[in-house]
PDB file of C-alpha atoms in Angstrom:
ATOM      1  CA  MET V  23     109.803 149.564  48.419  1.00 51.00           C
ATOM      2  CA  GLU V  24     113.085 149.313  50.336  1.00 56.00           C
ATOM      3  CA  LEU V  25     111.689 151.407  53.190  1.00 53.00           C
ATOM      4  CA  GLN V  26     108.721 149.052  53.553  1.00 78.00           C
ATOM      5  CA  SER V  27     111.041 146.034  53.616  1.00 77.00           C
ATOM      6  CA  ASN V  28     113.114 147.657  56.370  1.00 86.00           C
ATOM      7  CA  GLN V  29     109.957 148.425  58.357  1.00 88.00           C
ATOM      8  CA  LEU V  30     108.805 144.823  57.992  1.00 88.00           C
ATOM      9  CA  ASP V  31     112.196 143.535  59.136  1.00 88.00           C
ATOM     10  CA  GLU V  32     112.029 145.864  62.155  1.00 91.00           C
ATOM     11  CA  LEU V  33     108.574 144.526  63.044  1.00 90.00           C
ATOM     12  CA  ARG V  34     109.810 140.941  62.691  1.00 92.00           C
ATOM     13  CA  LEU V  35     112.806 141.647  64.925  1.00 91.00           C
ATOM     14  CA  ASP V  36     110.569 143.358  67.479  1.00 90.00           C
ATOM     15  CA  CYS V  37     108.153 140.424  67.387  1.00 90.00           C
ATOM     16  CA  ALA V  38     110.999 137.957  67.885  1.00 91.00           C
ATOM     17  CA  LYS V  39     112.243 139.944  70.878  1.00 92.00           C
ATOM     18  CA  ILE V  40     108.922 140.565  72.654  1.00 90.00           C
ATOM     19  CA  GLN V  41     107.773 136.991  72.011  1.00 91.00           C
ATOM     20  CA  LYS V  42     111.230 135.509  72.719  1.00 94.00           C
ATOM     21  CA  LYS V  43     110.750 133.631  69.446  1.00 95.00           C
ATOM     22  CA  GLY V  44     107.825 131.691  70.887  1.00 94.00           C
ATOM     23  CA  LEU V  45     109.948 130.069  73.588  1.00 96.00           C
ATOM     24  CA  HIS V  46     106.944 129.933  75.934  1.00 96.00           C
ATOM     25  CA  PHE V  47     105.084 127.695  73.470  1.00 95.00           C
ATOM     26  CA  ILE V  48     108.063 125.407  72.965  1.00 97.00           C
ATOM     27  CA  LEU V  49     108.552 125.069  76.731  1.00 98.00           C
ATOM     28  CA  ALA V  50     104.839 124.293  77.069  1.00 97.00           C
ATOM     29  CA  SER V  51     105.141 121.690  74.335  1.00 97.00           C
ATOM     30  CA  ILE V  52     107.828 119.892  76.347  1.00 98.00           C
ATOM     31  CA  VAL V  53     105.230 119.426  79.081  1.00 98.00           C
ATOM     32  CA  ILE V  54     102.619 118.334  76.530  1.00 98.00           C
ATOM     33  CA  TRP V  55     104.934 115.814  74.849  1.00 98.00           C
ATOM     34  CA  ALA V  56     105.967 114.480  78.275  1.00 98.00           C
ATOM     35  CA  ALA V  57     102.281 113.930  79.069  1.00 98.00           C
ATOM     36  CA  VAL V  58     101.841 112.221  75.693  1.00 98.00           C
ATOM     37  CA  LEU V  59     104.796 109.985  76.561  1.00 98.00           C
ATOM     38  CA  VAL V  60     103.198 109.015  79.873  1.00 98.00           C
ATOM     39  CA  VAL V  61      99.931 108.214  78.075  1.00 98.00           C
ATOM     40  CA  HIS V  62     101.692 106.016  75.519  1.00 98.00           C
ATOM     41  CA  LEU V  63     103.646 104.164  78.193  1.00 98.00           C
ATOM     42  CA  THR V  64     100.390 102.837  79.645  1.00 98.00           C
ATOM     43  CA  THR V  65      98.781  99.536  78.712  1.00 98.00           C
ATOM     44  CA  LEU V  66      95.581 101.220  77.600  1.00 98.00           C
ATOM     45  CA  PRO V  67      94.186 100.380  74.147  1.00 98.00           C
ATOM     46  CA  ILE V  68      95.630 102.519  71.335  1.00 97.00           C
ATOM     47  CA  GLU V  69      92.287 104.222  70.732  1.00 96.00           C
ATOM     48  CA  THR V  70      92.192 105.365  74.357  1.00 97.00           C
ATOM     49  CA  LYS V  71      95.814 106.512  74.168  1.00 98.00           C
ATOM     50  CA  ASN V  72      94.985 108.538  71.070  1.00 97.00           C
ATOM     51  CA  ILE V  73      91.982 110.214  72.685  1.00 97.00           C
ATOM     52  CA  LEU V  74      94.110 111.019  75.729  1.00 98.00           C
ATOM     53  CA  THR V  75      96.797 112.448  73.425  1.00 97.00           C
ATOM     54  CA  PHE V  76      94.281 114.989  72.147  1.00 95.00           C
ATOM     55  CA  CYS V  77      93.146 115.681  75.719  1.00 96.00           C
ATOM     56  CA  VAL V  78      96.613 116.301  77.162  1.00 97.00           C
ATOM     57  CA  ALA V  79      97.409 118.648  74.257  1.00 94.00           C
ATOM     58  CA  ALA V  80      94.357 120.807  74.959  1.00 93.00           C
ATOM     59  CA  PRO V  81      95.922 122.957  77.716  1.00 96.00           C
ATOM     60  CA  LEU V  82      98.767 124.162  75.467  1.00 93.00           C
ATOM     61  CA  MET V  83      97.555 127.785  75.298  1.00 92.00           C
ATOM     62  CA  PRO V  84      96.960 128.306  79.037  1.00 95.00           C
ATOM     63  CA  LEU V  85     100.224 126.528  79.812  1.00 97.00           C
ATOM     64  CA  ALA V  86     102.105 128.731  77.314  1.00 94.00           C
ATOM     65  CA  TRP V  87     100.439 131.784  78.863  1.00 95.00           C
ATOM     66  CA  MET V  88     101.604 130.771  82.364  1.00 97.00           C
ATOM     67  CA  ILE V  89     105.128 130.124  81.125  1.00 97.00           C
ATOM     68  CA  SER V  90     105.137 133.473  79.295  1.00 95.00           C
ATOM     69  CA  LYS V  91     104.517 135.184  82.637  1.00 96.00           C
ATOM     70  CA  MET V  92     107.413 133.283  84.215  1.00 96.00           C
ATOM     71  CA  ILE V  93     109.933 134.085  81.475  1.00 95.00           C
ATOM     72  CA  GLY V  94     108.825 137.651  80.772  1.00 93.00           C
ATOM     73  CA  VAL V  95     107.147 137.289  77.389  1.00 91.00           C
ATOM     74  CA  ASP V  96     104.474 139.721  76.249  1.00 86.00           C
ATOM     75  CA  PHE V  97     101.964 136.968  75.400  1.00 84.00           C
ATOM     76  CA  GLU V  98      99.661 139.161  73.341  1.00 80.00           C
ATOM     77  CA  GLY V  99     102.326 141.430  71.878  1.00 76.00           C
ATOM     78  CA  ARG V 100      99.771 144.206  71.472  1.00 78.00           C
ATOM     79  CA  GLY V 101     102.294 146.731  70.191  1.00 82.00           C
ATOM     80  CA  ASN V 102     103.214 144.682  67.115  1.00 87.00           C
ATOM     81  CA  PRO V 103     100.729 143.730  64.371  1.00 86.00           C
ATOM     82  CA  LEU V 104     102.827 140.693  63.394  1.00 87.00           C
ATOM     83  CA  THR V 105     101.936 138.880  66.611  1.00 82.00           C
ATOM     84  CA  LYS V 106      98.462 138.384  65.127  1.00 80.00           C
ATOM     85  CA  LEU V 107     100.154 136.710  62.177  1.00 81.00           C
ATOM     86  CA  GLY V 108     101.938 134.399  64.599  1.00 79.00           C
ATOM     87  CA  LEU V 109      98.589 133.484  66.110  1.00 78.00           C
ATOM     88  CA  LEU V 110      97.231 132.745  62.636  1.00 80.00           C
ATOM     89  CA  PHE V 111     100.203 130.421  62.039  1.00 83.00           C
ATOM     90  CA  SER V 112      99.164 128.485  65.147  1.00 80.00           C
ATOM     91  CA  VAL V 113      95.460 128.424  64.411  1.00 79.00           C
ATOM     92  CA  ASN V 114      96.000 126.860  60.993  1.00 81.00           C
ATOM     93  CA  GLN V 115      97.463 123.836  62.767  1.00 80.00           C
ATOM     94  CA  ILE V 116      93.986 123.158  64.161  1.00 81.00           C
ATOM     95  CA  LEU V 117      92.775 122.516  60.626  1.00 86.00           C
ATOM     96  CA  TYR V 118      95.569 120.012  60.035  1.00 89.00           C
ATOM     97  CA  ILE V 119      94.649 118.180  63.220  1.00 87.00           C
ATOM     98  CA  LEU V 120      91.601 117.001  61.275  1.00 90.00           C
ATOM     99  CA  ILE V 121      94.020 114.791  59.330  1.00 93.00           C
ATOM    100  CA  ALA V 122      95.237 113.257  62.599  1.00 92.00           C
ATOM    101  CA  MET V 123      91.610 112.711  63.607  1.00 92.00           C
ATOM    102  CA  TRP V 124      91.008 110.805  60.386  1.00 94.00           C
ATOM    103  CA  VAL V 125      94.132 108.699  60.998  1.00 94.00           C
ATOM    104  CA  PHE V 126      92.794 108.113  64.512  1.00 93.00           C
ATOM    105  CA  SER V 127      89.986 106.007  63.046  1.00 92.00           C
ATOM    106  CA  ALA V 128      91.669 104.712  59.871  1.00 96.00           C
ATOM    107  CA  VAL V 129      95.106 103.690  61.200  1.00 96.00           C
ATOM    108  CA  PRO V 130      95.080 104.334  64.968  1.00 97.00           C
ATOM    109  CA  GLU V 131      98.582 102.975  65.597  1.00 97.00           C
ATOM    110  CA  LYS V 132      99.996 105.713  63.306  1.00 97.00           C
ATOM    111  CA  MET V 133      98.029 108.644  64.723  1.00 97.00           C
ATOM    112  CA  LEU V 134     100.854 109.912  66.939  1.00 98.00           C
ATOM    113  CA  MET V 135     103.249 109.801  63.994  1.00 98.00           C
ATOM    114  CA  VAL V 136     100.930 112.002  61.925  1.00 97.00           C
ATOM    115  CA  TYR V 137     100.334 114.279  64.905  1.00 97.00           C
ATOM    116  CA  ALA V 138     104.099 114.795  65.337  1.00 97.00           C
ATOM    117  CA  MET V 139     104.521 115.408  61.593  1.00 97.00           C
ATOM    118  CA  ILE V 140     101.818 118.085  61.701  1.00 95.00           C
ATOM    119  CA  PHE V 141     103.432 119.669  64.733  1.00 95.00           C
ATOM    120  CA  GLY V 142     106.818 119.832  63.030  1.00 96.00           C
ATOM    121  CA  ALA V 143     105.534 121.145  59.711  1.00 94.00           C
ATOM    122  CA  HIS V 144     103.577 123.953  61.352  1.00 93.00           C
ATOM    123  CA  LEU V 145     106.870 125.455  62.583  1.00 95.00           C
ATOM    124  CA  MET V 146     108.014 126.626  59.147  1.00 95.00           C
ATOM    125  CA  PRO V 147     106.212 130.005  58.987  1.00 94.00           C
ATOM    126  CA  TYR V 148     107.792 130.925  62.306  1.00 95.00           C
ATOM    127  CA  SER V 149     111.221 130.676  60.696  1.00 95.00           C
ATOM    128  CA  TRP V 150     110.228 133.668  58.599  1.00 94.00           C
ATOM    129  CA  LEU V 151     108.417 135.548  61.364  1.00 94.00           C
ATOM    130  CA  TYR V 152     111.200 135.166  63.927  1.00 94.00           C
ATOM    131  CA  GLN V 153     114.061 135.055  61.392  1.00 94.00           C
ATOM    132  CA  SER V 154     115.057 131.763  62.986  1.00 96.00           C
ATOM    133  CA  LYS V 155     117.237 129.022  61.549  1.00 96.00           C
ATOM    134  CA  THR V 156     116.142 126.747  64.389  1.00 97.00           C
ATOM    135  CA  TYR V 157     112.499 126.901  63.324  1.00 98.00           C
ATOM    136  CA  MET V 158     113.458 126.301  59.686  1.00 98.00           C
ATOM    137  CA  VAL V 159     115.623 123.286  60.421  1.00 98.00           C
ATOM    138  CA  LEU V 160     113.150 121.687  62.825  1.00 98.00           C
ATOM    139  CA  SER V 161     110.193 122.316  60.514  1.00 97.00           C
ATOM    140  CA  ILE V 162     111.916 119.959  58.071  1.00 98.00           C
ATOM    141  CA  VAL V 163     113.654 117.557  60.456  1.00 98.00           C
ATOM    142  CA  VAL V 164     110.704 116.850  62.778  1.00 98.00           C
ATOM    143  CA  PRO V 165     108.223 115.618  60.126  1.00 98.00           C
ATOM    144  CA  ILE V 166     110.860 113.415  58.472  1.00 98.00           C
ATOM    145  CA  MET V 167     112.076 112.118  61.827  1.00 98.00           C
ATOM    146  CA  ALA V 168     108.501 111.467  62.964  1.00 98.00           C
ATOM    147  CA  LEU V 169     107.781 109.543  59.774  1.00 98.00           C
ATOM    148  CA  VAL V 170     110.862 107.344  60.115  1.00 98.00           C
ATOM    149  CA  ILE V 171     110.469 106.698  63.846  1.00 98.00           C
ATOM    150  CA  GLY V 172     106.707 106.292  63.501  1.00 98.00           C
ATOM    151  CA  LEU V 173     107.147 103.615  60.849  1.00 98.00           C
ATOM    152  CA  ILE V 174     109.751 101.565  62.732  1.00 98.00           C
ATOM    153  CA  ALA V 175     109.058 102.085  66.433  1.00 98.00           C
ATOM    154  CA  GLU V 176     106.262 102.157  68.963  1.00 97.00           C
ATOM    155  CA  PRO V 177     104.478 105.491  69.556  1.00 98.00           C
ATOM    156  CA  TYR V 178     106.018 105.895  73.021  1.00 98.00           C
ATOM    157  CA  VAL V 179     109.476 105.976  71.390  1.00 98.00           C
ATOM    158  CA  LEU V 180     108.355 108.823  69.142  1.00 98.00           C
ATOM    159  CA  ALA V 181     106.894 110.673  72.133  1.00 98.00           C
ATOM    160  CA  ALA V 182     110.183 110.279  74.030  1.00 98.00           C
ATOM    161  CA  VAL V 183     112.148 111.566  71.043  1.00 98.00           C
ATOM    162  CA  MET V 184     109.762 114.533  70.775  1.00 98.00           C
ATOM    163  CA  VAL V 185     110.430 115.432  74.426  1.00 98.00           C
ATOM    164  CA  ALA V 186     114.157 115.398  73.659  1.00 98.00           C
ATOM    165  CA  VAL V 187     113.720 117.387  70.429  1.00 98.00           C
ATOM    166  CA  GLU V 188     111.562 120.008  72.145  1.00 98.00           C
ATOM    167  CA  THR V 189     114.114 120.312  74.929  1.00 98.00           C
ATOM    168  CA  GLY V 190     116.879 120.851  72.388  1.00 98.00           C
ATOM    169  CA  PHE V 191     114.612 123.258  70.507  1.00 98.00           C
ATOM    170  CA  SER V 192     114.124 125.371  73.635  1.00 98.00           C
ATOM    171  CA  ILE V 193     117.883 125.464  74.231  1.00 98.00           C
ATOM    172  CA  CYS V 194     118.512 126.590  70.639  1.00 97.00           C
ATOM    173  CA  LEU V 195     115.831 129.278  70.931  1.00 97.00           C
ATOM    174  CA  THR V 196     117.354 130.501  74.176  1.00 96.00           C
ATOM    175  CA  ILE V 197     120.706 130.828  72.408  1.00 96.00           C
ATOM    176  CA  GLU V 198     119.062 132.653  69.476  1.00 95.00           C
ATOM    177  CA  ASN V 199     117.264 134.968  71.904  1.00 94.00           C
ATOM    178  CA  ASN V 200     120.513 135.734  73.741  1.00 93.00           C
ATOM    179  CA  ASN V 201     122.168 136.551  70.404  1.00 90.00           C
ATOM    180  CA  ASN V 202     119.307 138.977  69.569  1.00 79.00           C
ATOM    181  CA  LYS V 203     119.881 141.121  72.657  1.00 70.00           C
TER     182      LYS V 203
END
């Protein structure tokens, strides 16, 4: 049993290294959240802003792929079976987006808050996969922060905070990656 645990830990470490702990996705999400901020700074009706929020989030995968090429990440991680698990962690978020779609029609002014909460919560499995304290902390902090800000402030404020959080997240991941070398 101990040998299998060591092999799993080696695969997790390898995955964290070849994927740079998902830094390419976090960098892409800075761009996405910045676009969401721009959308929510407009004077468009909230329903239109919410539809545009879904639209500007759509290019996350191709954007992450392009960034992976720029920062030297093996996007597919073909040599490690755990990268498929990482993909599964991301795909499950799509199912939770259905909740945001319901909020879109039921309470449109709170849709971005729920969207940010879903984003934050989906980070938790990556704390295990990448052995990352940053993912663990942010998987708890982001949903709580999004709830508080979403209840007391306009959606554009939450979007601006998410840009700042994602920027800080990418810095922390860069530090973690440098410590893994």
